[in-house]
Coordinates of C-alpha atoms and ligand atoms in Angstrom, one line a residue:
M1 CA 0.0 0.0 0.0
S2 CA 1.3 3.4 -0.9
Q3 CA 2.0 6.0 1.8
A4 CA 2.0 8.9 -0.7
S5 CA -0.1 11.8 0.2
P6 CA -3.6 11.5 -1.3
R7 CA -5.4 13.9 -3.7
V8 CA -8.8 13.1 -2.3
L9 CA -9.7 12.5 1.4
A10 CA -13.1 11.1 2.2
L11 CA -14.7 11.0 5.7
C12 CA -16.9 8.0 5.9
G13 CA -19.2 5.8 8.0
G14 CA -20.4 2.4 6.9
V15 CA -22.9 1.4 4.2
G16 CA -23.9 4.9 2.8
G17 CA -20.4 6.2 2.8
A18 CA -18.9 3.1 1.3
K19 CA -21.1 3.4 -1.7
L20 CA -19.7 6.8 -2.6
V21 CA -16.1 5.7 -1.7
L22 CA -16.5 2.8 -4.2
G23 CA -17.6 5.4 -6.8
L24 CA -14.6 7.6 -6.0
S25 CA -12.3 4.5 -6.3
H26 CA -13.3 4.2 -9.9
I27 CA -12.1 7.7 -10.8
V28 CA -9.3 8.3 -8.4
A29 CA -6.2 6.0 -8.3
G30 CA -6.1 4.0 -5.1
E31 CA -2.9 5.7 -3.8
D32 CA -4.5 9.1 -4.4
L33 CA -7.6 8.3 -2.3
M34 CA -7.7 8.2 1.5
V35 CA -10.8 7.1 3.3
V36 CA -11.0 8.1 6.9
V37 CA -13.4 5.7 8.6
N38 CA -15.4 6.1 11.8
T39 CA -14.4 3.8 14.6
G40 CA -17.0 5.0 17.1
D41 CA -19.1 1.9 16.2
D42 CA -16.3 -0.5 17.1
F43 CA -16.9 -2.8 20.0
D44 CA -15.8 -5.9 21.8
H45 CA -18.2 -8.7 21.2
L46 CA -17.8 -12.4 22.0
G47 CA -14.2 -11.6 22.9
L48 CA -13.5 -10.2 19.5
R49 CA -12.8 -6.7 18.3
V50 CA -15.4 -5.8 15.7
C51 CA -15.0 -2.7 13.5
P52 CA -18.2 -2.5 11.4
D53 CA -17.5 0.6 9.4
I54 CA -13.9 -0.3 8.5
D55 CA -15.0 -3.8 7.5
T56 CA -17.9 -2.5 5.4
V57 CA -15.6 -0.1 3.5
S58 CA -13.0 -2.8 3.1
Y59 CA -15.4 -5.4 1.8
T60 CA -17.1 -2.9 -0.5
L61 CA -13.9 -1.8 -2.1
A62 CA -12.7 -5.4 -2.4
G63 CA -16.0 -6.3 -4.2
V64 CA -16.8 -9.0 -1.6
V65 CA -19.6 -7.2 0.3
N66 CA -23.0 -8.7 0.6
P67 CA -25.0 -6.7 -2.0
E68 CA -28.3 -7.2 -0.2
T69 CA -27.3 -5.8 3.1
G70 CA -24.4 -3.5 2.1
W71 CA -22.4 -5.0 5.0
G72 CA -20.9 -8.4 5.7
R73 CA -19.6 -10.7 3.0
A74 CA -21.4 -12.0 -0.1
G75 CA -22.3 -15.7 -0.1
E76 CA -21.7 -15.8 3.7
T77 CA -22.8 -18.8 5.9
G78 CA -24.0 -18.6 9.5
E79 CA -22.9 -21.9 10.9
F80 CA -21.1 -20.3 13.8
M81 CA -24.0 -18.1 14.8
A82 CA -26.5 -21.0 14.6
A83 CA -24.2 -23.1 16.8
L84 CA -23.8 -20.2 19.2
A85 CA -27.5 -19.7 19.4
S86 CA -28.1 -23.4 20.1
L87 CA -25.8 -23.0 23.1
G88 CA -27.8 -20.1 24.4
G89 CA -25.0 -17.6 23.4
E90 CA -25.5 -14.0 22.3
D91 CA -26.8 -14.0 18.7
W92 CA -28.2 -10.5 18.3
F93 CA -25.2 -9.3 16.3
F94 CA -24.7 -11.5 13.2
L95 CA -21.1 -12.5 12.4
G96 CA -20.9 -14.6 9.3
D97 CA -18.4 -17.5 9.2
R98 CA -15.9 -15.9 6.9
D99 CA -16.3 -12.5 8.4
L100 CA -15.5 -14.1 11.8
A101 CA -12.1 -15.1 10.6
L102 CA -11.2 -11.4 10.1
H103 CA -12.4 -10.5 13.6
V104 CA -10.4 -13.4 15.1
E105 CA -7.2 -12.4 13.3
R106 CA -7.6 -8.7 14.0
T107 CA -8.2 -9.4 17.7
R108 CA -5.1 -11.6 17.8
R109 CA -2.9 -9.0 16.1
L110 CA -4.3 -6.2 18.4
R111 CA -3.4 -8.3 21.4
D112 CA 0.1 -8.8 20.0
G113 CA 0.5 -5.0 20.0
E114 CA -0.1 -4.0 16.3
T115 CA -2.1 -0.9 15.7
L116 CA -5.6 -1.0 14.2
S117 CA -4.4 1.2 11.3
D118 CA -1.6 -1.2 10.4
I119 CA -3.9 -4.2 10.6
T120 CA -6.5 -2.5 8.5
A121 CA -4.0 -1.5 5.9
D122 CA -2.7 -5.1 5.8
F123 CA -6.1 -6.7 5.5
A124 CA -7.0 -4.2 2.7
C125 CA -3.8 -5.2 0.9
K126 CA -4.7 -8.9 1.3
L127 CA -8.2 -8.2 0.0
G128 CA -6.7 -6.6 -3.1
V129 CA -7.7 -3.0 -2.1
T130 CA -5.3 -0.2 -3.1
V131 CA -7.3 2.7 -1.5
N132 CA -5.8 3.9 1.7
I133 CA -8.3 2.9 4.4
V134 CA -7.4 4.8 7.6
P135 CA -9.2 4.3 10.9
M136 CA -10.0 7.8 12.3
S137 CA -7.8 7.0 15.3
D138 CA -5.8 4.1 16.7
D139 CA -7.1 5.1 20.1
P140 CA -10.4 3.5 21.2
V141 CA -13.5 5.7 20.9
A142 CA -16.9 4.3 21.8
T143 CA -20.1 6.1 20.7
K144 CA -22.8 6.1 23.4
V145 CA -26.4 6.9 22.5
A146 CA -28.4 8.8 25.1
T147 CA -32.0 7.7 24.8
K148 CA -35.2 8.3 26.7
E149 CA -34.6 4.8 28.1
G150 CA -31.1 5.6 29.3
E151 CA -27.6 5.5 27.7
L152 CA -26.9 2.6 25.3
A153 CA -23.6 1.4 23.7
F154 CA -23.9 2.1 20.0
Q155 CA -24.4 -1.4 18.8
H156 CA -26.9 -2.1 21.5
Y157 CA -28.9 0.9 20.2
F158 CA -28.3 0.2 16.5
V159 CA -28.6 -3.6 16.2
R160 CA -29.9 -5.1 19.4
E161 CA -32.6 -2.4 20.0
R162 CA -33.0 -1.8 16.2
C163 CA -32.8 2.0 16.7
Q164 CA -36.2 1.9 18.5
P165 CA -35.4 4.1 21.6
A166 CA -35.8 7.8 21.0
V167 CA -32.4 9.5 21.0
T168 CA -31.6 12.6 23.1
G169 CA -27.9 13.0 22.3
F170 CA -24.6 11.3 21.8
R171 CA -21.3 10.9 23.6
F172 CA -18.0 9.7 22.2
Q173 CA -16.3 7.9 25.1
G174 CA -12.5 8.3 25.0
I175 CA -12.5 11.1 22.4
D176 CA -10.6 13.5 24.6
R177 CA -7.7 11.1 24.8
A178 CA -7.8 10.1 21.2
S179 CA -5.7 11.5 18.5
P180 CA -6.6 11.6 14.8
H181 CA -4.4 9.2 12.9
S182 CA -1.2 11.1 12.0
R183 CA -1.7 10.3 8.3
I184 CA -5.0 12.2 8.3
V185 CA -3.4 15.3 9.8
E186 CA -0.5 15.0 7.3
A187 CA -2.9 14.6 4.4
L188 CA -4.9 17.7 5.5
Q189 CA -1.7 19.8 5.7
N190 CA -0.5 18.8 2.3
P191 CA -1.2 21.6 -0.3
A192 CA -1.5 18.8 -3.0
L193 CA -4.8 17.7 -1.4
E194 CA -7.6 18.6 -3.9
A195 CA -10.8 17.7 -2.1
V196 CA -12.2 16.6 1.3
V197 CA -15.4 14.8 0.8
I198 CA -17.9 14.3 3.7
C199 CA -19.8 11.2 2.5
P200 CA -23.6 10.9 2.8
S201 CA -23.1 9.1 6.0
N202 CA -25.0 9.6 9.3
P203 CA -23.9 13.0 10.5
F204 CA -24.4 12.2 14.2
V205 CA -22.9 8.8 14.6
S206 CA -20.7 8.3 11.5
I207 CA -19.2 11.7 10.8
D208 CA -19.4 13.5 14.2
P209 CA -17.0 11.1 16.0
I210 CA -14.4 11.9 13.3
L211 CA -15.0 15.6 13.6
A212 CA -14.9 15.4 17.4
L213 CA -11.3 14.1 17.4
P214 CA -9.1 16.8 19.1
G215 CA -7.6 19.1 16.4
L216 CA -9.4 17.5 13.5
R217 CA -12.0 20.2 13.0
E218 CA -9.2 22.9 13.1
A219 CA -7.1 20.8 10.6
L220 CA -10.1 20.7 8.3
T221 CA -10.7 24.5 8.4
R222 CA -7.0 25.2 7.9
C223 CA -6.6 22.8 5.0
T224 CA -6.4 24.4 1.6
A225 CA -8.6 21.9 -0.2
P226 CA -12.4 22.5 -0.3
V227 CA -14.6 20.5 2.0
V228 CA -17.7 19.3 0.2
A229 CA -20.6 17.1 1.6
I230 CA -23.3 15.1 0.0
S231 CA -26.8 15.1 1.6
P232 CA -27.7 11.8 3.3
I233 CA -31.3 13.2 3.4
V234 CA -33.1 12.6 0.1
G235 CA -36.7 13.7 -0.4
G236 CA -37.1 14.5 3.3
A237 CA -36.0 11.0 4.4
A238 CA -32.9 9.0 5.0
V239 CA -32.2 6.5 2.3
K240 CA -31.5 3.9 4.9
G241 CA -30.9 3.8 8.7
P242 CA -31.8 6.1 11.5
T243 CA -30.5 9.5 10.3
A244 CA -34.0 11.0 9.7
K245 CA -35.4 9.4 12.9
M246 CA -32.5 10.9 14.9
M247 CA -33.0 14.3 13.4
A248 CA -36.7 14.3 14.3
E249 CA -36.1 13.1 17.8
L250 CA -33.4 15.8 18.3
N251 CA -36.0 18.4 17.1
V252 CA -34.0 19.1 14.0
A253 CA -35.8 19.6 10.7
V254 CA -35.4 16.5 8.5
T255 CA -34.0 18.6 5.6
P256 CA -30.7 18.9 3.7
A257 CA -30.4 22.4 5.0
A258 CA -30.3 21.0 8.5
V259 CA -27.4 18.8 7.4
V260 CA -25.5 21.8 6.1
T261 CA -26.2 23.7 9.3
H262 CA -24.9 20.7 11.2
Y263 CA -21.6 21.0 9.3
A264 CA -21.5 24.8 9.9
G265 CA -18.2 26.4 9.3
L266 CA -16.7 23.5 7.4
L267 CA -18.3 23.3 4.0
E268 CA -17.5 25.1 0.8
G269 CA -19.7 22.8 -1.3
F270 CA -22.8 20.7 -0.9
V271 CA -24.5 18.2 -3.2
L272 CA -28.2 18.3 -2.9
D273 CA -30.5 15.6 -4.3
E274 CA -32.7 16.7 -7.2
R275 CA -35.7 15.6 -5.2
D276 CA -34.9 18.4 -2.9
A277 CA -34.3 21.1 -5.5
A278 CA -36.9 23.3 -3.8
C279 CA -34.5 24.0 -1.0
K280 CA -31.6 25.0 -3.3
R281 CA -32.0 28.8 -2.5
T282 CA -32.0 28.1 1.2
I283 CA -28.9 26.0 0.9
E284 CA -27.2 28.6 -1.2
R285 CA -27.5 31.1 1.7
L286 CA -25.6 28.6 3.9
V287 CA -22.8 27.3 1.6
P288 CA -21.0 29.0 -1.3
H289 CA -21.3 26.2 -3.9
V290 CA -24.3 23.9 -4.4
S291 CA -24.7 21.2 -7.0
I292 CA -27.9 19.3 -7.7
G293 CA -28.2 15.8 -9.0
D294 CA -29.5 12.3 -8.5
T295 CA -27.6 11.2 -5.4
L296 CA -29.3 7.8 -5.1
M297 CA -26.5 5.4 -5.6
V298 CA -28.6 2.4 -6.8
N299 CA -25.9 0.9 -9.0
L300 CA -22.2 1.3 -9.7
D301 CA -22.8 3.8 -12.6
R302 CA -24.7 6.0 -10.1
K303 CA -21.9 5.7 -7.6
I304 CA -19.3 6.8 -10.1
A305 CA -21.6 9.6 -11.5
L306 CA -22.0 11.0 -8.0
A307 CA -18.3 10.7 -7.3
E308 CA -17.6 12.7 -10.6
Q309 CA -20.2 15.3 -9.6
V310 CA -18.6 15.7 -6.1
L311 CA -15.1 16.2 -7.5
A312 CA -16.4 18.6 -10.2
L313 CA -18.0 20.6 -7.4
A314 CA -14.7 20.6 -5.5
G315 CA -13.0 21.9 -8.6
R316 CA -15.6 24.7 -8.9
C317 CA -14.9 25.6 -5.3
V318 CA -11.2 25.9 -6.1
A319 CA -11.7 27.9 -9.3
A320 CA -14.1 30.4 -7.6
Ligands
GDP1 P1 -23.9 3.1 8.4 O1 -22.7 3.4 9.3 O2 -23.9 1.8 7.9 O3 -25.2 3.6 9.0 O4 -23.7 4.0 7.1 P2 -23.4 5.5 6.9 O5 -23.4 6.3 8.2 O6 -22.2 5.6 6.1 O7 -24.6 6.0 6.0 C1 -25.9 6.1 6.4 C2 -26.5 7.2 5.7 O8 -26.3 7.1 4.3 C3 -28.0 7.4 5.8 O9 -28.3 8.7 6.3 C4 -28.6 7.3 4.4 O10 -29.6 8.2 4.2 C5 -27.4 7.6 3.6 N1 -27.4 7.0 2.3 C6 -27.4 5.6 2.0 N2 -27.4 5.4 0.7 C7 -27.5 6.6 0.1 C8 -27.6 7.0 -1.3 O11 -27.6 6.2 -2.2 N3 -27.6 8.4 -1.5 C9 -27.6 9.3 -0.5 N4 -27.6 10.6 -0.8 N5 -27.5 8.9 0.8 C10 -27.4 7.6 1.1

């Protein structure tokens, strides 16, 4: 894997972000693309270190992701989970048999003292991925979801409770002691960087943990490349997952404008879905450059087309 400085840096969560990153990987050479992945979802489960967003991005870029779910591996079997359930073990978080091998090996290597970033890079290499997949930090950060029923660990909220409890806020345990990975800071300081892309990931639990890392927000505002985001809200709803539900529960309007406001002070460009064209003027008052298009990444062509649109927007920001 190349350690050269990237031209494009993407901030990404899991399924939604990985779709755009796959599109970007078709138009930007692997060594020129760095994907900074949220690790707030990571947790210890069944004695294993599980990193859902990193694995979703890695499997997606490797072309081995389950196309139905957008996470896990294609053609996966569940013998381990079935056997575990028959023993009365915890089966609320599905780990496919082949996926399990990765968690076992990652856990072993972490115990042997390797960093998450080195292990992630090595797994990516073994999966045939040339894109630089960089965990936001090598230090542990754990997202906690405050709900009307009390605070829940992220995966307990997301998977075990199926996002049912109403959220009242979030906390990123360990964030004060965590450092952004040095390669991220170096990339943001490099004048050769052409674009920072905030993927259409969940702003609260996928992107905010990255932005909350000490010094990261400042590094983003100082960086010479434009920061552009893509709306995860399309037609007044989330494409998938709890983003819209969270916004409503937090008394935030479920609109692309609210997403822009959430990223206040960071954005030079924003990609708005054509279904929300009516709010273009509102958005233009909030962010200098706005681009409208079909942001629903229903197939590879749409992923690549959106990636092209995003980089064209970044180019417009630079030219202005
Ligand atoms: P997670 O960690 O697996 O929940 O994935 P992310 O946080 O990366 O992405 C979740 C967000 O992606 C949700 O808010 C979705 O609305 C958004 N999303 C998913 N697919 C698409 C898509 O095709 N287009 C757009 N614009 N947003 C999408």
